[in-house]
Amino acid sequence: MTSGVFLQMRLDSSRLPRKALLPLAGLPVAAHVMNALSRVKADIHMLLTTEDSRAELAPLAEKAGWRVFTGSKEDVLERYVFAARETGCSRIIRATGDNPLVSAYMANEAVLLAEKSGADYAGFASLPLGSGVEVIRAQALEEAWNEAEDPYEREHVAPFLYRHPERYKIVVPEAPERYRAPESRVTLDTPEDYTFFQKLFAELYQGTPLELETVIPWLEAHPRNVS
């Protein structure tokens, strides 16, 4: 089964425009995300972007050794389905570009979980918000693309699957206890988030992707609410 890490990213966020290019500890946010996800075991690592963001994001992807796919801006589900068709990937590890603390370790564990369980959709509950990935069978996304009518399902890629548990095998156990911090939020969405990440990276980053064993104790000492 061919697997691919598919990272969706574009530059026109309304709340924090061009956030993927903001610097953190000397690197753009996008580089931190790709450096972390490069540690996820997969046959293909691919950036999924849009025509108006490609020119600025593609060089970062190519520097990281990633492929680049350009697809629909609004229909993100279609972007994933067409990228899977182009690459022949049958299992997709879905990640988003606003998560510079995505955990490669837990992503690899999610892939193993999907393989062992035969899940159509797999992941872990109770991780810090923004540190996890979704592992999805490409055929299930094809079906969602053909049938989903709710714009929310097309924008957020996977809701059609977990809204139909009678059709799809959904496997989302609690994360191992040492990785649980559901009250913590580590996604980059607002200027306040960026200030928070600047402080975190200034104190913790030492040139290699941060993992949750290091991040969670820091988060506990600097609490933020998910809301």
PDB file of C-alpha atoms in Angstrom:
ATOM      1  CA  MET A   1       0.000   0.000   0.000  1.00  0.00           C
ATOM      2  CA  THR A   2       1.552   3.299  -1.121  1.00  0.00           C
ATOM      3  CA  SER A   3       1.428   5.993   1.542  1.00  0.00           C
ATOM      4  CA  GLY A   4       1.810   9.736   1.262  1.00  0.00           C
ATOM      5  CA  VAL A   5       2.170  12.592   3.694  1.00  0.00           C
ATOM      6  CA  PHE A   6      -0.056  15.280   2.199  1.00  0.00           C
ATOM      7  CA  LEU A   7       0.395  18.734   3.730  1.00  0.00           C
ATOM      8  CA  GLN A   8      -2.218  21.349   2.863  1.00  0.00           C
ATOM      9  CA  MET A   9      -0.971  24.923   2.967  1.00  0.00           C
ATOM     10  CA  ARG A  10      -1.757  28.289   1.425  1.00  0.00           C
ATOM     11  CA  LEU A  11      -0.978  31.932   2.188  1.00  0.00           C
ATOM     12  CA  ASP A  12      -4.325  33.733   2.298  1.00  0.00           C
ATOM     13  CA  SER A  13      -5.481  33.068   5.863  1.00  0.00           C
ATOM     14  CA  SER A  14      -7.911  35.800   6.921  1.00  0.00           C
ATOM     15  CA  ARG A  15      -6.918  35.924  10.600  1.00  0.00           C
ATOM     16  CA  LEU A  16      -3.153  35.703  10.106  1.00  0.00           C
ATOM     17  CA  PRO A  17      -2.242  36.275   6.450  1.00  0.00           C
ATOM     18  CA  ARG A  18       0.908  34.607   5.099  1.00  0.00           C
ATOM     19  CA  LYS A  19       1.421  32.783   8.378  1.00  0.00           C
ATOM     20  CA  ALA A  20       3.276  29.926   6.683  1.00  0.00           C
ATOM     21  CA  LEU A  21       6.124  32.334   5.904  1.00  0.00           C
ATOM     22  CA  LEU A  22       6.385  33.920   9.358  1.00  0.00           C
ATOM     23  CA  PRO A  23       9.792  33.325  10.967  1.00  0.00           C
ATOM     24  CA  LEU A  24      10.230  31.098  14.009  1.00  0.00           C
ATOM     25  CA  ALA A  25      13.751  30.623  15.355  1.00  0.00           C
ATOM     26  CA  GLY A  26      15.255  31.556  11.996  1.00  0.00           C
ATOM     27  CA  LEU A  27      13.037  29.409   9.760  1.00  0.00           C
ATOM     28  CA  PRO A  28       9.618  29.982   8.176  1.00  0.00           C
ATOM     29  CA  VAL A  29       6.723  28.213   9.862  1.00  0.00           C
ATOM     30  CA  ALA A  30       6.308  26.112   6.700  1.00  0.00           C
ATOM     31  CA  ALA A  31       9.864  24.813   7.009  1.00  0.00           C
ATOM     32  CA  HIS A  32       9.301  23.731  10.612  1.00  0.00           C
ATOM     33  CA  VAL A  33       6.158  21.841   9.584  1.00  0.00           C
ATOM     34  CA  MET A  34       7.866  20.081   6.680  1.00  0.00           C
ATOM     35  CA  ASN A  35      10.991  19.278   8.687  1.00  0.00           C
ATOM     36  CA  ALA A  36       8.849  17.569  11.318  1.00  0.00           C
ATOM     37  CA  LEU A  37       6.732  15.680   8.793  1.00  0.00           C
ATOM     38  CA  SER A  38       9.797  14.547   6.846  1.00  0.00           C
ATOM     39  CA  ARG A  39      10.352  12.196   9.787  1.00  0.00           C
ATOM     40  CA  VAL A  40       7.065  10.443   9.083  1.00  0.00           C
ATOM     41  CA  LYS A  41       7.637   7.158   7.269  1.00  0.00           C
ATOM     42  CA  ALA A  42       5.904   7.353   3.887  1.00  0.00           C
ATOM     43  CA  ASP A  43       6.570   6.724   0.214  1.00  0.00           C
ATOM     44  CA  ILE A  44       5.769  10.297  -0.783  1.00  0.00           C
ATOM     45  CA  HIS A  45       5.882  13.671   0.954  1.00  0.00           C
ATOM     46  CA  MET A  46       3.849  16.261  -0.925  1.00  0.00           C
ATOM     47  CA  LEU A  47       2.769  19.859  -0.380  1.00  0.00           C
ATOM     48  CA  LEU A  48      -0.816  20.483  -1.496  1.00  0.00           C
ATOM     49  CA  THR A  49      -1.250  24.157  -2.280  1.00  0.00           C
ATOM     50  CA  THR A  50      -3.141  26.517  -4.590  1.00  0.00           C
ATOM     51  CA  GLU A  51      -2.153  28.420  -7.699  1.00  0.00           C
ATOM     52  CA  ASP A  52      -1.854  31.778  -5.936  1.00  0.00           C
ATOM     53  CA  SER A  53       0.386  30.367  -3.177  1.00  0.00           C
ATOM     54  CA  ARG A  54       2.559  28.008  -5.201  1.00  0.00           C
ATOM     55  CA  ALA A  55       5.261  30.462  -6.269  1.00  0.00           C
ATOM     56  CA  GLU A  56       6.277  31.267  -2.702  1.00  0.00           C
ATOM     57  CA  LEU A  57       5.702  27.878  -1.077  1.00  0.00           C
ATOM     58  CA  ALA A  58       7.103  25.547  -3.734  1.00  0.00           C
ATOM     59  CA  PRO A  59      10.761  26.547  -3.152  1.00  0.00           C
ATOM     60  CA  LEU A  60      10.424  25.651   0.537  1.00  0.00           C
ATOM     61  CA  ALA A  61       8.935  22.281  -0.363  1.00  0.00           C
ATOM     62  CA  GLU A  62      11.620  21.556  -2.925  1.00  0.00           C
ATOM     63  CA  LYS A  63      14.344  22.475  -0.429  1.00  0.00           C
ATOM     64  CA  ALA A  64      12.855  19.909   1.961  1.00  0.00           C
ATOM     65  CA  GLY A  65      12.796  17.283  -0.808  1.00  0.00           C
ATOM     66  CA  TRP A  66       9.005  17.394  -1.125  1.00  0.00           C
ATOM     67  CA  ARG A  67       6.848  17.208  -4.225  1.00  0.00           C
ATOM     68  CA  VAL A  68       4.267  19.921  -4.937  1.00  0.00           C
ATOM     69  CA  PHE A  69       0.664  19.595  -6.088  1.00  0.00           C
ATOM     70  CA  THR A  70      -1.561  22.527  -7.019  1.00  0.00           C
ATOM     71  CA  GLY A  71      -5.316  22.118  -6.704  1.00  0.00           C
ATOM     72  CA  SER A  72      -8.634  23.668  -5.778  1.00  0.00           C
ATOM     73  CA  LYS A  73      -8.616  26.497  -3.258  1.00  0.00           C
ATOM     74  CA  GLU A  74     -12.125  26.021  -1.864  1.00  0.00           C
ATOM     75  CA  ASP A  75     -12.676  22.282  -2.386  1.00  0.00           C
ATOM     76  CA  VAL A  76      -9.848  20.943  -0.245  1.00  0.00           C
ATOM     77  CA  LEU A  77     -11.288  17.434  -0.398  1.00  0.00           C
ATOM     78  CA  GLU A  78     -10.880  17.530  -4.169  1.00  0.00           C
ATOM     79  CA  ARG A  79      -7.289  18.688  -3.754  1.00  0.00           C
ATOM     80  CA  TYR A  80      -6.541  15.579  -1.707  1.00  0.00           C
ATOM     81  CA  VAL A  81      -8.364  13.200  -4.026  1.00  0.00           C
ATOM     82  CA  PHE A  82      -6.658  14.513  -7.155  1.00  0.00           C
ATOM     83  CA  ALA A  83      -3.237  14.435  -5.449  1.00  0.00           C
ATOM     84  CA  ALA A  84      -3.847  10.820  -4.440  1.00  0.00           C
ATOM     85  CA  ARG A  85      -4.777   9.963  -8.014  1.00  0.00           C
ATOM     86  CA  GLU A  86      -1.664  11.640  -9.382  1.00  0.00           C
ATOM     87  CA  THR A  87       0.663   9.839  -6.971  1.00  0.00           C
ATOM     88  CA  GLY A  88      -1.139   6.519  -6.692  1.00  0.00           C
ATOM     89  CA  CYS A  89      -1.259   6.802  -2.907  1.00  0.00           C
ATOM     90  CA  SER A  90      -3.755   4.478  -1.266  1.00  0.00           C
ATOM     91  CA  ARG A  91      -3.164   5.738   2.279  1.00  0.00           C
ATOM     92  CA  ILE A  92      -2.929   9.432   3.104  1.00  0.00           C
ATOM     93  CA  ILE A  93      -1.360  11.009   6.176  1.00  0.00           C
ATOM     94  CA  ARG A  94      -3.145  14.356   6.292  1.00  0.00           C
ATOM     95  CA  ALA A  95      -1.494  17.364   7.919  1.00  0.00           C
ATOM     96  CA  THR A  96      -2.076  21.116   7.860  1.00  0.00           C
ATOM     97  CA  GLY A  97       0.368  23.974   7.515  1.00  0.00           C
ATOM     98  CA  ASP A  98      -0.556  25.851  10.669  1.00  0.00           C
ATOM     99  CA  ASN A  99       0.880  23.207  13.012  1.00  0.00           C
ATOM    100  CA  PRO A 100       4.642  23.695  13.514  1.00  0.00           C
ATOM    101  CA  LEU A 101       4.574  21.293  16.488  1.00  0.00           C
ATOM    102  CA  VAL A 102       3.049  18.350  14.634  1.00  0.00           C
ATOM    103  CA  SER A 103       4.398  15.153  16.187  1.00  0.00           C
ATOM    104  CA  ALA A 104       6.208  12.840  13.783  1.00  0.00           C
ATOM    105  CA  TYR A 105       6.311  10.154  16.454  1.00  0.00           C
ATOM    106  CA  MET A 106       2.543  10.157  16.928  1.00  0.00           C
ATOM    107  CA  ALA A 107       2.028  10.362  13.161  1.00  0.00           C
ATOM    108  CA  ASN A 108       4.070   7.197  12.721  1.00  0.00           C
ATOM    109  CA  GLU A 109       2.061   5.582  15.508  1.00  0.00           C
ATOM    110  CA  ALA A 110      -1.161   6.590  13.726  1.00  0.00           C
ATOM    111  CA  VAL A 111       0.050   4.926  10.524  1.00  0.00           C
ATOM    112  CA  LEU A 112       0.799   1.722  12.442  1.00  0.00           C
ATOM    113  CA  LEU A 113      -2.635   1.935  14.046  1.00  0.00           C
ATOM    114  CA  ALA A 114      -4.295   2.247  10.630  1.00  0.00           C
ATOM    115  CA  GLU A 115      -2.299  -0.674   9.256  1.00  0.00           C
ATOM    116  CA  LYS A 116      -3.035  -2.992  12.167  1.00  0.00           C
ATOM    117  CA  SER A 117      -6.721  -2.106  12.478  1.00  0.00           C
ATOM    118  CA  GLY A 118      -7.600  -1.795   8.797  1.00  0.00           C
ATOM    119  CA  ALA A 119      -9.143   1.593   9.555  1.00  0.00           C
ATOM    120  CA  ASP A 120     -10.542   3.887   6.911  1.00  0.00           C
ATOM    121  CA  TYR A 121      -9.759   6.768   9.261  1.00  0.00           C
ATOM    122  CA  ALA A 122      -7.297   6.674  12.157  1.00  0.00           C
ATOM    123  CA  GLY A 123      -5.746   9.074  14.623  1.00  0.00           C
ATOM    124  CA  PHE A 124      -5.354   9.716  18.332  1.00  0.00           C
ATOM    125  CA  ALA A 125      -7.576  11.635  20.735  1.00  0.00           C
ATOM    126  CA  SER A 126      -6.399  13.973  23.507  1.00  0.00           C
ATOM    127  CA  LEU A 127      -3.160  15.164  21.919  1.00  0.00           C
ATOM    128  CA  PRO A 128      -2.436  18.889  22.165  1.00  0.00           C
ATOM    129  CA  LEU A 129      -4.639  20.551  19.549  1.00  0.00           C
ATOM    130  CA  GLY A 130      -2.487  20.951  16.443  1.00  0.00           C
ATOM    131  CA  SER A 131       0.034  18.175  17.082  1.00  0.00           C
ATOM    132  CA  GLY A 132      -1.773  15.267  15.430  1.00  0.00           C
ATOM    133  CA  VAL A 133      -2.482  13.984  11.928  1.00  0.00           C
ATOM    134  CA  GLU A 134      -5.260  11.999  10.270  1.00  0.00           C
ATOM    135  CA  VAL A 135      -4.532   8.739   8.441  1.00  0.00           C
ATOM    136  CA  ILE A 136      -7.147   8.125   5.763  1.00  0.00           C
ATOM    137  CA  ARG A 137      -7.726   5.479   3.117  1.00  0.00           C
ATOM    138  CA  ALA A 138      -7.710   7.174  -0.283  1.00  0.00           C
ATOM    139  CA  GLN A 139     -10.679   5.172  -1.567  1.00  0.00           C
ATOM    140  CA  ALA A 140     -12.769   6.501   1.310  1.00  0.00           C
ATOM    141  CA  LEU A 141     -11.896  10.045   0.264  1.00  0.00           C
ATOM    142  CA  GLU A 142     -12.866   9.218  -3.331  1.00  0.00           C
ATOM    143  CA  GLU A 143     -16.286   8.186  -2.054  1.00  0.00           C
ATOM    144  CA  ALA A 144     -16.560  11.327   0.051  1.00  0.00           C
ATOM    145  CA  TRP A 145     -15.619  13.467  -2.949  1.00  0.00           C
ATOM    146  CA  ASN A 146     -18.329  11.813  -5.040  1.00  0.00           C
ATOM    147  CA  GLU A 147     -21.050  12.073  -2.400  1.00  0.00           C
ATOM    148  CA  ALA A 148     -20.391  14.950   0.010  1.00  0.00           C
ATOM    149  CA  GLU A 149     -22.696  17.924  -0.536  1.00  0.00           C
ATOM    150  CA  ASP A 150     -22.086  19.889   2.659  1.00  0.00           C
ATOM    151  CA  PRO A 151     -19.431  22.580   1.987  1.00  0.00           C
ATOM    152  CA  TYR A 152     -17.997  21.881   5.456  1.00  0.00           C
ATOM    153  CA  GLU A 153     -17.262  18.305   4.412  1.00  0.00           C
ATOM    154  CA  ARG A 154     -15.438  19.483   1.312  1.00  0.00           C
ATOM    155  CA  GLU A 155     -13.435  22.161   3.114  1.00  0.00           C
ATOM    156  CA  HIS A 156     -12.348  19.982   6.052  1.00  0.00           C
ATOM    157  CA  VAL A 157     -11.715  16.789   4.038  1.00  0.00           C
ATOM    158  CA  ALA A 158     -12.633  14.005   6.481  1.00  0.00           C
ATOM    159  CA  PRO A 159     -15.999  14.873   8.139  1.00  0.00           C
ATOM    160  CA  PHE A 160     -18.003  12.817   5.622  1.00  0.00           C
ATOM    161  CA  LEU A 161     -16.215   9.709   6.892  1.00  0.00           C
ATOM    162  CA  TYR A 162     -16.773  10.144  10.602  1.00  0.00           C
ATOM    163  CA  ARG A 163     -20.323  11.337  10.005  1.00  0.00           C
ATOM    164  CA  HIS A 164     -20.954   7.893   8.476  1.00  0.00           C
ATOM    165  CA  PRO A 165     -19.533   5.404  10.993  1.00  0.00           C
ATOM    166  CA  GLU A 166     -21.884   2.762   9.634  1.00  0.00           C
ATOM    167  CA  ARG A 167     -19.895   2.824   6.377  1.00  0.00           C
ATOM    168  CA  TYR A 168     -16.361   3.525   7.513  1.00  0.00           C
ATOM    169  CA  LYS A 169     -14.115   2.028  10.143  1.00  0.00           C
ATOM    170  CA  ILE A 170     -13.095   4.907  12.406  1.00  0.00           C
ATOM    171  CA  VAL A 171     -10.314   4.152  14.903  1.00  0.00           C
ATOM    172  CA  VAL A 172      -9.414   7.008  17.266  1.00  0.00           C
ATOM    173  CA  PRO A 173      -8.184   5.751  20.653  1.00  0.00           C
ATOM    174  CA  GLU A 174      -6.809   7.920  23.429  1.00  0.00           C
ATOM    175  CA  ALA A 175      -3.177   8.857  22.936  1.00  0.00           C
ATOM    176  CA  PRO A 176      -0.616   7.288  25.280  1.00  0.00           C
ATOM    177  CA  GLU A 177      -0.835   9.032  28.629  1.00  0.00           C
ATOM    178  CA  ARG A 178       2.481  10.870  28.351  1.00  0.00           C
ATOM    179  CA  TYR A 179       1.288  12.542  25.141  1.00  0.00           C
ATOM    180  CA  ARG A 180      -2.125  13.618  26.392  1.00  0.00           C
ATOM    181  CA  ALA A 181      -2.762  17.339  26.810  1.00  0.00           C
ATOM    182  CA  PRO A 182      -6.192  18.011  25.278  1.00  0.00           C
ATOM    183  CA  GLU A 183      -6.442  21.325  27.098  1.00  0.00           C
ATOM    184  CA  SER A 184      -3.368  22.646  25.235  1.00  0.00           C
ATOM    185  CA  ARG A 185      -3.513  24.412  21.875  1.00  0.00           C
ATOM    186  CA  VAL A 186      -0.498  24.468  19.547  1.00  0.00           C
ATOM    187  CA  THR A 187      -1.929  25.636  16.244  1.00  0.00           C
ATOM    188  CA  LEU A 188      -1.068  28.946  14.562  1.00  0.00           C
ATOM    189  CA  ASP A 189      -4.213  30.895  13.773  1.00  0.00           C
ATOM    190  CA  THR A 190      -3.947  34.402  15.261  1.00  0.00           C
ATOM    191  CA  PRO A 191      -1.319  37.056  16.054  1.00  0.00           C
ATOM    192  CA  GLU A 192      -1.576  35.968  19.697  1.00  0.00           C
ATOM    193  CA  ASP A 193      -0.710  32.416  18.679  1.00  0.00           C
ATOM    194  CA  TYR A 194       2.334  33.697  16.823  1.00  0.00           C
ATOM    195  CA  THR A 195       3.574  35.557  19.901  1.00  0.00           C
ATOM    196  CA  PHE A 196       3.133  32.358  21.890  1.00  0.00           C
ATOM    197  CA  PHE A 197       5.079  30.294  19.345  1.00  0.00           C
ATOM    198  CA  GLN A 198       7.885  32.852  19.242  1.00  0.00           C
ATOM    199  CA  LYS A 199       8.357  32.450  22.992  1.00  0.00           C
ATOM    200  CA  LEU A 200       8.128  28.652  22.849  1.00  0.00           C
ATOM    201  CA  PHE A 201      10.626  28.280  20.010  1.00  0.00           C
ATOM    202  CA  ALA A 202      13.002  30.818  21.552  1.00  0.00           C
ATOM    203  CA  GLU A 203      13.142  28.722  24.709  1.00  0.00           C
ATOM    204  CA  LEU A 204      13.006  25.174  23.314  1.00  0.00           C
ATOM    205  CA  TYR A 205      14.149  24.964  19.697  1.00  0.00           C
ATOM    206  CA  GLN A 206      17.703  23.685  19.188  1.00  0.00           C
ATOM    207  CA  GLY A 207      17.796  23.046  15.458  1.00  0.00           C
ATOM    208  CA  THR A 208      15.749  19.847  15.169  1.00  0.00           C
ATOM    209  CA  PRO A 209      11.971  19.333  15.211  1.00  0.00           C
ATOM    210  CA  LEU A 210      10.471  19.525  18.681  1.00  0.00           C
ATOM    211  CA  GLU A 211       8.655  16.489  20.046  1.00  0.00           C
ATOM    212  CA  LEU A 212       5.873  16.290  22.604  1.00  0.00           C
ATOM    213  CA  GLU A 213       8.095  14.958  25.391  1.00  0.00           C
ATOM    214  CA  THR A 214       9.768  18.381  25.365  1.00  0.00           C
ATOM    215  CA  VAL A 215       6.761  20.499  24.475  1.00  0.00           C
ATOM    216  CA  ILE A 216       4.142  19.206  26.925  1.00  0.00           C
ATOM    217  CA  PRO A 217       6.069  20.055  30.126  1.00  0.00           C
ATOM    218  CA  TRP A 218       6.630  23.548  28.726  1.00  0.00           C
ATOM    219  CA  LEU A 219       2.930  23.872  27.906  1.00  0.00           C
ATOM    220  CA  GLU A 220       2.032  22.805  31.428  1.00  0.00           C
ATOM    221  CA  ALA A 221       4.236  25.589  32.760  1.00  0.00           C
ATOM    222  CA  HIS A 222       2.723  28.102  30.303  1.00  0.00           C
ATOM    223  CA  PRO A 223      -0.952  27.058  30.155  1.00  0.00           C
ATOM    224  CA  ARG A 224      -3.323  28.142  27.409  1.00  0.00           C
ATOM    225  CA  ASN A 225      -6.938  27.111  26.992  1.00  0.00           C
ATOM    226  CA  VAL A 226      -8.076  25.367  23.809  1.00  0.00           C
ATOM    227  CA  SER A 227     -10.815  27.964  23.516  1.00  0.00           C
TER     228      SER A 227
END
